[in-house]
CSV table of C-alpha atoms in Angstrom, one decimal:
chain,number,residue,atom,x,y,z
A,1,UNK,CA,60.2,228.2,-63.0
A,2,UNK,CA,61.4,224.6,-63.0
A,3,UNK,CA,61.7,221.8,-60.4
A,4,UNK,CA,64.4,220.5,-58.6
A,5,UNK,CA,64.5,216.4,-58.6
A,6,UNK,CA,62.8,214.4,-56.6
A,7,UNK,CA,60.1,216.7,-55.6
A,8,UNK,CA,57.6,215.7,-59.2
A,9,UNK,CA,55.0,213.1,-58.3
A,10,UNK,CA,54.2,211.8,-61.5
A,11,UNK,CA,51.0,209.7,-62.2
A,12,UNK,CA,52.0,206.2,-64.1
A,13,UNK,CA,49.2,204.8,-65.7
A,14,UNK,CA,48.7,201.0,-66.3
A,15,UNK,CA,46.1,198.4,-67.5
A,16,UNK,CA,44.9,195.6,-65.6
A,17,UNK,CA,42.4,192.6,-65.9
A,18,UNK,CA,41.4,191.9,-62.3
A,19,UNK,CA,39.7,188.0,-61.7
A,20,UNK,CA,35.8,187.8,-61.1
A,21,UNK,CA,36.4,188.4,-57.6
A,22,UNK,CA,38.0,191.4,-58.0
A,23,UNK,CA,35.8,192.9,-60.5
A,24,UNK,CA,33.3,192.4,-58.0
A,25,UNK,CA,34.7,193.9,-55.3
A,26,UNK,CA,35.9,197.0,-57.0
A,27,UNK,CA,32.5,197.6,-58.9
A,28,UNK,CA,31.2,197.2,-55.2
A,29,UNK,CA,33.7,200.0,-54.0
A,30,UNK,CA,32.8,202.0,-56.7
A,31,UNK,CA,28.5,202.0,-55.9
A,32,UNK,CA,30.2,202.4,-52.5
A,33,UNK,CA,32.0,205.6,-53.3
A,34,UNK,CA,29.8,207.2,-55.5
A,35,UNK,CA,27.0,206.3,-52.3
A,36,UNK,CA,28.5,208.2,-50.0
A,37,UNK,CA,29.7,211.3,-52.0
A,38,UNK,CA,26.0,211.9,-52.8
A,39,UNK,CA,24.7,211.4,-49.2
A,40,UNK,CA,27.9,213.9,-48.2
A,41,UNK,CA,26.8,216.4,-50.8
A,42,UNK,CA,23.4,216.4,-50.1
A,43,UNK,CA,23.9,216.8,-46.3
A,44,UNK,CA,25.9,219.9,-46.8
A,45,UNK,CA,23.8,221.3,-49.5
A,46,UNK,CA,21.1,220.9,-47.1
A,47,UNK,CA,23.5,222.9,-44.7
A,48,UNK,CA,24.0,225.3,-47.2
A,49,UNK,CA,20.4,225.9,-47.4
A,50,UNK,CA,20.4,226.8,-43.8
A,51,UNK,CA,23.5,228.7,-44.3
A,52,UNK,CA,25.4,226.6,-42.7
A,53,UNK,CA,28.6,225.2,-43.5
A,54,UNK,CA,29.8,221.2,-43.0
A,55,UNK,CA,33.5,220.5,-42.6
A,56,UNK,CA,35.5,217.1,-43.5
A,57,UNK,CA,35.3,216.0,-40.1
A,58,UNK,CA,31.6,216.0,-40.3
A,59,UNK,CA,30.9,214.7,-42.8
A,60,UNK,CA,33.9,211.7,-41.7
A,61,UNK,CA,31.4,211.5,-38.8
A,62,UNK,CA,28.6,211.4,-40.7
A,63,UNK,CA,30.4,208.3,-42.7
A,64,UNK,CA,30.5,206.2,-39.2
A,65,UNK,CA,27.0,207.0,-38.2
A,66,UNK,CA,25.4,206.0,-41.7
A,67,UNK,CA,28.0,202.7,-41.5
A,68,UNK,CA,25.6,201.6,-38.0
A,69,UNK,CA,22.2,202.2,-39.7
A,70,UNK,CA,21.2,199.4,-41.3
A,71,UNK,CA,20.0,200.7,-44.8
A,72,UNK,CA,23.7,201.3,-45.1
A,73,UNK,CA,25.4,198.8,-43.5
A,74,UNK,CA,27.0,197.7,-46.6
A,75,UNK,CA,29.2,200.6,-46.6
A,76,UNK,CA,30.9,198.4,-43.9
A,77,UNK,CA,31.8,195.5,-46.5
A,78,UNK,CA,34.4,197.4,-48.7
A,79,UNK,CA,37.5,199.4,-47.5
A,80,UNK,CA,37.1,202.8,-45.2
A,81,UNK,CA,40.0,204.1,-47.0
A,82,UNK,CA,38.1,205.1,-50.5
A,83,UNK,CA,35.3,206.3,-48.9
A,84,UNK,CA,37.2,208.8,-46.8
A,85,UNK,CA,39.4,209.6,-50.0
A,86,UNK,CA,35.7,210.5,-51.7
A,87,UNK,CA,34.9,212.8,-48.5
A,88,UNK,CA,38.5,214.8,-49.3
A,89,UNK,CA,37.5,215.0,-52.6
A,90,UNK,CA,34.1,216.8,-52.0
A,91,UNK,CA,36.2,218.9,-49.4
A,92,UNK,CA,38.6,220.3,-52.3
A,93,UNK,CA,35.4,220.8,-54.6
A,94,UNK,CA,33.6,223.0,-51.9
A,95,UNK,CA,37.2,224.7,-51.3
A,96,UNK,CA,37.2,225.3,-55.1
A,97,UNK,CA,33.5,226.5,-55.2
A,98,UNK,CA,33.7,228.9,-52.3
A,99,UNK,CA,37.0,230.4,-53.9
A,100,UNK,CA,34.9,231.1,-57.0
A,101,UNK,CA,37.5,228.6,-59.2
A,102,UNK,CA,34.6,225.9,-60.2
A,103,UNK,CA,30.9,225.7,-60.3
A,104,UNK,CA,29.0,224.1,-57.1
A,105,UNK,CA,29.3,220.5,-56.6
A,106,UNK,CA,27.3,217.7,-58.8
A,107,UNK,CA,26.3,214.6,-57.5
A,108,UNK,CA,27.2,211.8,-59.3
A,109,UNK,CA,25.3,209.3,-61.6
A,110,UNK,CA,25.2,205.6,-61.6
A,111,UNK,CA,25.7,205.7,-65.6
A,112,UNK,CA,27.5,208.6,-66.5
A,113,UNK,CA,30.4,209.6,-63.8
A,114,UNK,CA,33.4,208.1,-63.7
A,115,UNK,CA,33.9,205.1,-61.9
A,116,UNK,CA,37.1,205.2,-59.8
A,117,UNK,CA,38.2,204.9,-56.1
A,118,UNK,CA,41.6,205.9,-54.7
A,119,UNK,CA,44.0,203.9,-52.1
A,120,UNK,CA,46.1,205.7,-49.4
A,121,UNK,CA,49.1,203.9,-48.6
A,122,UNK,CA,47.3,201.9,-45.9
A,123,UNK,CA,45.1,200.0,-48.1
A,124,UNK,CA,47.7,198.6,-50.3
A,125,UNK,CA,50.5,196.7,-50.5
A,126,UNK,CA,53.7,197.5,-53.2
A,127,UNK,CA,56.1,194.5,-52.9
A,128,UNK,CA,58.6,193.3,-55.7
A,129,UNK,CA,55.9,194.7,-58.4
A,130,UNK,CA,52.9,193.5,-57.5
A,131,UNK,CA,49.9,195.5,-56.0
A,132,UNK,CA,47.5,194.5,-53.5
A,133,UNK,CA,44.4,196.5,-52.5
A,134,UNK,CA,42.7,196.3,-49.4
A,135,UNK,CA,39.8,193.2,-49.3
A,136,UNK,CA,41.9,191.6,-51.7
A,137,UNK,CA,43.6,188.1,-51.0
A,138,UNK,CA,46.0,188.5,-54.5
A,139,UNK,CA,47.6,191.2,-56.0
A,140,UNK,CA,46.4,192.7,-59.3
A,141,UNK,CA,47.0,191.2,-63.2
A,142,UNK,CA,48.9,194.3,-64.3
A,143,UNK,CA,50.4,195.1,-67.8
A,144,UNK,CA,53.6,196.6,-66.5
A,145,UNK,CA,54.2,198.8,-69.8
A,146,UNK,CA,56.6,200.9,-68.9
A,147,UNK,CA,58.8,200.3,-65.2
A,148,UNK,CA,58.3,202.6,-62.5
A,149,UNK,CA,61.0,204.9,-61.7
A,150,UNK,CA,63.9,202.9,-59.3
A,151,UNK,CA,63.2,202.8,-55.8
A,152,UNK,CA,59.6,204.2,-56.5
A,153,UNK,CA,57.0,204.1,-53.5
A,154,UNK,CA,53.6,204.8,-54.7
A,155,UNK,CA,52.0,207.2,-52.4
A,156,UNK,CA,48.3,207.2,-53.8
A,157,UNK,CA,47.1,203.9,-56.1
A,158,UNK,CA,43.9,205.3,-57.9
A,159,UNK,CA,41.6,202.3,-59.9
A,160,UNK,CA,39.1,203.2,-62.4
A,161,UNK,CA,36.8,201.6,-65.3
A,162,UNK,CA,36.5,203.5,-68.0
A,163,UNK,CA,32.7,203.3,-70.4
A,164,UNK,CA,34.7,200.9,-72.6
A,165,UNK,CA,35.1,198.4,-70.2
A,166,UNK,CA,38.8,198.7,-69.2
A,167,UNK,CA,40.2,198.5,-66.1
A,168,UNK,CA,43.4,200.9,-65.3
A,169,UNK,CA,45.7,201.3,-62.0
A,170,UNK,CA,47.4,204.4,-61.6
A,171,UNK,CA,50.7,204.9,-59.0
A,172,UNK,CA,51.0,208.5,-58.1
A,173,UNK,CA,55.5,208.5,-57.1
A,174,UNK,CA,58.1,210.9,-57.2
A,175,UNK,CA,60.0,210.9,-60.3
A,176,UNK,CA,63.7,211.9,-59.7
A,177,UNK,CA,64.4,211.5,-63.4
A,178,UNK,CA,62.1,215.0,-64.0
A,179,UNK,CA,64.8,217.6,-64.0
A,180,UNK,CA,65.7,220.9,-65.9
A,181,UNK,CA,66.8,221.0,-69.1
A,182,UNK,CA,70.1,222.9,-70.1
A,183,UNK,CA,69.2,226.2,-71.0
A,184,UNK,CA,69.0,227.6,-74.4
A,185,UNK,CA,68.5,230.6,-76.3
A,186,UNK,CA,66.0,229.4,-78.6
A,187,UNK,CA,61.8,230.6,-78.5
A,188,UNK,CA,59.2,230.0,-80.5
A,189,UNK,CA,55.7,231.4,-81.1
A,190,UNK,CA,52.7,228.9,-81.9
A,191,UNK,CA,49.9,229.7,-83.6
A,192,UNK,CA,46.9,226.5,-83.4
A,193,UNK,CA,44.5,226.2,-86.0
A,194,UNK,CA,42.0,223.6,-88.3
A,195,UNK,CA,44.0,223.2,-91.4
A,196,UNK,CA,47.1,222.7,-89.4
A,197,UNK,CA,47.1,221.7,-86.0
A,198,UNK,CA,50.0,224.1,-84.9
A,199,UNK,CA,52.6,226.8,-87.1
A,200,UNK,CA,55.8,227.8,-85.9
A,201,UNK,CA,57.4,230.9,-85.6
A,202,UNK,CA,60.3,228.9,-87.7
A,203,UNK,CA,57.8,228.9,-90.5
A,204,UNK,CA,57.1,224.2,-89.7
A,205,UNK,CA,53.4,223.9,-89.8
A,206,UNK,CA,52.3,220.6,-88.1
A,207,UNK,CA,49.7,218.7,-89.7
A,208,UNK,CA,45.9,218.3,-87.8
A,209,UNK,CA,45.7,214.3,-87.6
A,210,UNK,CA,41.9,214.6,-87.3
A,211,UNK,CA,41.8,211.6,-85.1
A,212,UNK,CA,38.0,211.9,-84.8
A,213,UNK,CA,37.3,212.3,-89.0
A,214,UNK,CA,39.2,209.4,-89.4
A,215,UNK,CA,36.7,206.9,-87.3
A,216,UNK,CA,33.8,209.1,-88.1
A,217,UNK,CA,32.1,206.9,-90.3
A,218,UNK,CA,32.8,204.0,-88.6
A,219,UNK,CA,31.4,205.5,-85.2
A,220,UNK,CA,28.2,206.8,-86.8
A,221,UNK,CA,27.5,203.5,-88.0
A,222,UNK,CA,28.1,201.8,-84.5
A,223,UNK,CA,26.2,204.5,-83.1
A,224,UNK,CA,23.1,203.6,-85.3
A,225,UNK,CA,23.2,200.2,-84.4
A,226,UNK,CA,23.0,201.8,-80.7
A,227,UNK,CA,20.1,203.9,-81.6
A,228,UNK,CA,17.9,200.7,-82.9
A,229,UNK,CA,18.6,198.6,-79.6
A,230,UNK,CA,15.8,198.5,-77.1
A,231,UNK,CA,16.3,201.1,-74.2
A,232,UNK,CA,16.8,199.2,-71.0
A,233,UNK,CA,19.7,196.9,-69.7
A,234,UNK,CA,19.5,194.3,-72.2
A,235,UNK,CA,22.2,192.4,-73.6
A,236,UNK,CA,22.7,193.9,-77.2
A,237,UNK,CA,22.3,197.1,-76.1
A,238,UNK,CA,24.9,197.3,-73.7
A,239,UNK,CA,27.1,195.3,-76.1
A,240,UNK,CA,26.4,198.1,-79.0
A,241,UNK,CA,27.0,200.7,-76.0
A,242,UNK,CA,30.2,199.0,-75.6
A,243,UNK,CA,31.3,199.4,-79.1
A,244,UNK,CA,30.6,202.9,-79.4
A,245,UNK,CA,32.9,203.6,-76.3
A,246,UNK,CA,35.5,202.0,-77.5
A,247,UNK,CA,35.7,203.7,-80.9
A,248,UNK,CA,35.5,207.2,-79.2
A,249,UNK,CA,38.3,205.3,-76.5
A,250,UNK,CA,40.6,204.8,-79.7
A,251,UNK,CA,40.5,208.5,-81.1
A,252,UNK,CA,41.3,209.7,-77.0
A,253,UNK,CA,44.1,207.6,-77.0
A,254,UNK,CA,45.4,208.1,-80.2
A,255,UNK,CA,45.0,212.1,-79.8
A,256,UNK,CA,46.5,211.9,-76.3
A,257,UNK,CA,49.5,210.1,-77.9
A,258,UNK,CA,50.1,212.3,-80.5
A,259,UNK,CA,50.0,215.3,-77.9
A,260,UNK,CA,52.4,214.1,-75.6
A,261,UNK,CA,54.7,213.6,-78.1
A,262,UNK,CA,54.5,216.9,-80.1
A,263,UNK,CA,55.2,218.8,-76.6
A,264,UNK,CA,57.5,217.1,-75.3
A,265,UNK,CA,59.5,218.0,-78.6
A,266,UNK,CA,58.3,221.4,-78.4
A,267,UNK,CA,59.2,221.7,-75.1
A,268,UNK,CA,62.7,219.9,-75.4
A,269,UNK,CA,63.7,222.2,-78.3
A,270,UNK,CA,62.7,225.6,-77.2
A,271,UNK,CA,63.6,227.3,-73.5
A,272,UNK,CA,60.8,229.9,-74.3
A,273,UNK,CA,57.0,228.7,-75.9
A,274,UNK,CA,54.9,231.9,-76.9
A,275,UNK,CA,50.9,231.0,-77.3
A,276,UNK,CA,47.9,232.8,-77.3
A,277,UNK,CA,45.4,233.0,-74.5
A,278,UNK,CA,42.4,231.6,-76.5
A,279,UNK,CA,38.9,230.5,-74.9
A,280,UNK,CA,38.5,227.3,-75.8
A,281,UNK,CA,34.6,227.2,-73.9
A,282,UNK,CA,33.4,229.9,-75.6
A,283,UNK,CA,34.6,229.0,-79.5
A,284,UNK,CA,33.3,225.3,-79.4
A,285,UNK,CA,29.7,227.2,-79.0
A,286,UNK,CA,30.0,227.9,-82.7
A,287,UNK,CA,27.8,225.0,-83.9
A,288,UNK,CA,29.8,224.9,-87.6
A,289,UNK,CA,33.5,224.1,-85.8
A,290,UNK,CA,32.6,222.9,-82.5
A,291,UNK,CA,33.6,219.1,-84.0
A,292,UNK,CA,36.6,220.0,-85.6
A,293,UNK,CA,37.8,222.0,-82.7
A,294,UNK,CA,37.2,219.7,-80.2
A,295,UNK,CA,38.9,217.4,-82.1
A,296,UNK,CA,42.1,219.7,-82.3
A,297,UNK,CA,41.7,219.7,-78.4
A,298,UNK,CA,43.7,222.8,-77.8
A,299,UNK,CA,43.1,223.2,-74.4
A,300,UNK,CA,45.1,219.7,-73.7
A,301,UNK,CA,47.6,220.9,-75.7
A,302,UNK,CA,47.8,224.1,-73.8
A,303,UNK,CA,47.3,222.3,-70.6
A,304,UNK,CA,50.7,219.7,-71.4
A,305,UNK,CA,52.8,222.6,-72.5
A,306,UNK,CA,52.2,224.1,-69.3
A,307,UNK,CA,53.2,221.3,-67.0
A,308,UNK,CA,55.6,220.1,-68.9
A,309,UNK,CA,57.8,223.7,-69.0
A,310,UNK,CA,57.4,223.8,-65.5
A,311,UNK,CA,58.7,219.9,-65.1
A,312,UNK,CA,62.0,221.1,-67.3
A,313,UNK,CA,62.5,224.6,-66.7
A,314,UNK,CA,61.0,226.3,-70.0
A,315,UNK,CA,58.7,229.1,-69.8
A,316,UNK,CA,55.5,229.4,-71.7
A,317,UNK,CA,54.1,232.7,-72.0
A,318,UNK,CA,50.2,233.2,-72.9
A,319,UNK,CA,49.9,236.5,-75.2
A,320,UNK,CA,46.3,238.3,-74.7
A,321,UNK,CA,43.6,237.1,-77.2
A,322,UNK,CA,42.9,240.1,-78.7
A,323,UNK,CA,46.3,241.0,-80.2
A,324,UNK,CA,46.0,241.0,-83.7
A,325,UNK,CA,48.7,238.5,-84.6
A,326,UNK,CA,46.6,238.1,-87.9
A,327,UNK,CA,46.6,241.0,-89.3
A,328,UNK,CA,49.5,242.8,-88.0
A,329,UNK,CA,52.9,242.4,-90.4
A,330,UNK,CA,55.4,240.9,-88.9
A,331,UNK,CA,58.0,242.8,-91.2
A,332,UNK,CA,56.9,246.9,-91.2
A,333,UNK,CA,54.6,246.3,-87.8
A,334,UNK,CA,51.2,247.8,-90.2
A,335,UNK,CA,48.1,246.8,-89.1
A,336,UNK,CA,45.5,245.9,-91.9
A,337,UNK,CA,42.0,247.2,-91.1
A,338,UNK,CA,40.4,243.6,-91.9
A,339,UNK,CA,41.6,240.0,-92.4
A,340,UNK,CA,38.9,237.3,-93.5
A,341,UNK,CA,39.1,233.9,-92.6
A,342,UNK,CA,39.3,232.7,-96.7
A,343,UNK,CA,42.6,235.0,-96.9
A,344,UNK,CA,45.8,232.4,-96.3
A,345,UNK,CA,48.0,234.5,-98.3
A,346,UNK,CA,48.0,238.5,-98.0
A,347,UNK,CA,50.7,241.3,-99.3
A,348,UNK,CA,51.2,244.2,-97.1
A,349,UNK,CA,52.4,247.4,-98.7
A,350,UNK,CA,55.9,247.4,-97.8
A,351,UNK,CA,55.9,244.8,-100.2
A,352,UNK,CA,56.3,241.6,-98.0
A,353,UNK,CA,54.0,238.4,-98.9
A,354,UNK,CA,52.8,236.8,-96.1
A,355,UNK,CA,51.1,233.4,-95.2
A,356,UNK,CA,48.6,234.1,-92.7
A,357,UNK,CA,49.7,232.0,-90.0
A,358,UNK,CA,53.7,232.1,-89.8
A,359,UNK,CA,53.1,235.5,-89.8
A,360,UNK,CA,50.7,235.2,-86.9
A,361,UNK,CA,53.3,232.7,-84.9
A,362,UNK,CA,55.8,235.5,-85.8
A,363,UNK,CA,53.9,238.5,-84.4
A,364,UNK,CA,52.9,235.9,-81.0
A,365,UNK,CA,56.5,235.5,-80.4
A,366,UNK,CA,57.6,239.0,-80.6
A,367,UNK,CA,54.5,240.1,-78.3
A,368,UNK,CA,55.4,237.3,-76.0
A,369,UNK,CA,59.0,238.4,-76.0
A,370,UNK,CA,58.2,241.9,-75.0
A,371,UNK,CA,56.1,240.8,-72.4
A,372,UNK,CA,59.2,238.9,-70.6
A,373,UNK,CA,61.3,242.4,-71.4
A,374,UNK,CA,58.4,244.6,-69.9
A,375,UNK,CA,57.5,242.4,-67.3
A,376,UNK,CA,53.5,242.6,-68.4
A,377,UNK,CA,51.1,240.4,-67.7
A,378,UNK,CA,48.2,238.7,-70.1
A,379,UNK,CA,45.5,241.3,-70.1
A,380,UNK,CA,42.2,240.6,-68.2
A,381,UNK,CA,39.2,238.7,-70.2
A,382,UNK,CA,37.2,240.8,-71.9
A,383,UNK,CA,33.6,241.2,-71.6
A,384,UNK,CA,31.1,241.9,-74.2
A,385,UNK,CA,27.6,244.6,-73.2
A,386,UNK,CA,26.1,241.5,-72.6
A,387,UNK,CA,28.2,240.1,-70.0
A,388,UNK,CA,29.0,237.2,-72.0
A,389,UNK,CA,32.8,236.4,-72.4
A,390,UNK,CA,33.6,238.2,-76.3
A,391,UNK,CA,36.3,235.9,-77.9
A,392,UNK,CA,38.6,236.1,-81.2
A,393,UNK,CA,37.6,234.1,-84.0
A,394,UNK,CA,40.1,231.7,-84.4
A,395,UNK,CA,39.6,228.6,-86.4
A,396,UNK,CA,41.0,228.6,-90.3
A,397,UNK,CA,39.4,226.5,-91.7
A,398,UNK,CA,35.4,225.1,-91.5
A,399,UNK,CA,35.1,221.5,-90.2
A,400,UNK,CA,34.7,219.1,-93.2
């Protein structure tokens, strides 16, 4: 089901390069953050111990008692508003938790988690395009790439550093330009692989960039240099750490570009998008093609399809994982008893040659089809004697 305009928030996403002052005071909202999320989850695990369950509010009083104590009086020095937004944040992990949709709650690390704090409309100021955060006498150096929609109010401003150093602002608005497409008549099954990233039921096969072989050589070697740094916060080493995150920053950025702009086609061009309900988790434990599919990020793909229909009124159906869209012929409907991975190329006995994956984008979209006729549903995960989750082997093609 789409959306009708004006009800989208949208996320816009911009670089920034903040003075020394600012650096400072964000890096100190950040300790000050990540502080308080770890005090908040250790309080309620400590409840949930006891069996005992801590709210929001609680833990919001919790905040103003640990704000008087003087071990923790700098919490005072930086702006309530993140520090609350970090309590909301625990609250929806332990909402997700307790609905069995996530694992428990981690706390966070000083090295590894992310490093971001969010702004409520009362801790910033958006006037004639320029930002201003809370504890901040000038507004922010931003790189305005692309304009915000007309009119736009941010309601949330969320600032992060990422492990290569660079600093983004992101404006959560309504976008009233997000509206439904004209309908069409046109569907398409899509069948992901190694060799190619996606085939169409139209017969196009869409070539995997490999974004990650391409820099693979020059990441191992920056990664060596890493290795033969002294451990400990010297100089070189966090320079050569530096390095190494910005190579793996370049293949994100360039994958995440290339994603956007194969859906958005996809999803322009077709009202109805027929996939398969793969599990992503449980193929990458396959040692050989964990890289490689990783790399092919699926799941993102999946995951931008799916908003993305919704934003313009396409629907995207998800065909159970154990169809055989393989080895099923998409001409007589016979089912071959095997299909190896090395077969690309296969002749059923009615006589009809088949390349292996068309003919599995063909057989997704007809399942998918039936599915909106019969009003069915993707079947249920299945489960293996061992309780682990049993999934179809999927990829093509082993990672070179």
């Amino acid at each position: 089901m789409g959306v009708t305009p004006g009800q989208v928030k949208r996320a816009f996403k911009y670089r920034f390069c903040p003075t020394d002052a600012q650096a400072a005071e964000l890096s100190r909202t950040f300790g000050c953050v990540r502080k308080v999320y770890n005090l908040a989850l250790a309080a309620r695990t400590e409840a949930w111990a006891r069996q005992e369950r801590v709210s929001y509010s609680q833990t919001s009083a919790m905040l103003t008692a640990w704000k008087k104590t003087e071990e923790l009086a700098f919490l005072s020095e930086v702006s309530s508003v993140p520090l609350q937004q970090t309590l909301r944040h625990l609250q929806s992990a332990f909402i997700h938790f307790f609905a069995k949709r996530a694992k428990y709650p981690r706390f966070k690390s000083r090295k590894k988690s992310r490093r971001s704090a969010e702004y409520t409309a009362s801790a910033f100021c958006y006037r004639d395009g320029k930002l201003t955060l809370a504890k901040m006498s000038g507004p922010l150096d931003i790189v305005w790439s692309r304009p915000l929609p007309e009119a736009a109010m941010p309601s949330t401003v969320t600032v992060s550093q990422d492990s290569a150093g660079r600093w983004f602002v992101s404006l959560l608005c309504e976008d009233p330009s997000v509206r439904p497409l004209p309908a069409t008549d046109t569907a398409v099954g899509i069948d992901v692989g190694l060799d190619h990233l996606l085939t169409l039921s139209t017969g196009e096969k869409i070539t995997n960039p490999r974004h990650e072989l391409r820099d693979r050589a020059r990441l191992a070697r920056a990664q060596r240099s890493l290795a033969r740094k002294a451990r400990g916060d010297g100089a070189n080493r966090r320079k050569a750490r530096i390095k190494v995150a910005r190579i793996h920053a370049r293949i994100t950025d360039r994958r995440r570009d290339g994603l956007h702009k194969l859906t958005t086609r996809l999803v322009r061009d077709n009202q109805t998008l027929v996939i398969e309900d793969l599990s992503v988790r449980n193929m990458v434990k396959n040692r050989k093609l964990a890289r490689a599919i990783s790399d092919a990020a699926w799941s993102e793909f999946r995951s931008m399809l799916e908003y993305k229909a919704q934003w313009y009124g396409r629907g995207v159906i998800a065909v159970d994982r154990w169809f055989p869209s393989s080895k099923l012929c998409s001409h007589c409907g016979t089912l071959q008893d095997t299909m190896p991975l090395n077969v690309r190329r296969w002749t059923c006995g009615c006589g009809t040659t088949h390349d292996r994956d068309v003919n599995a984008a063909k057989n997704l979209l007809a399942a998918g089809l039936a599915v909106t006729v019969c009003g069915a549903g993707v079947r249920p995960q299945r489960r293996t004697p061992g309780g682990q989750s049993a999934t179809k082997q999927k990829p093509s093609q082993r990672e070179p």
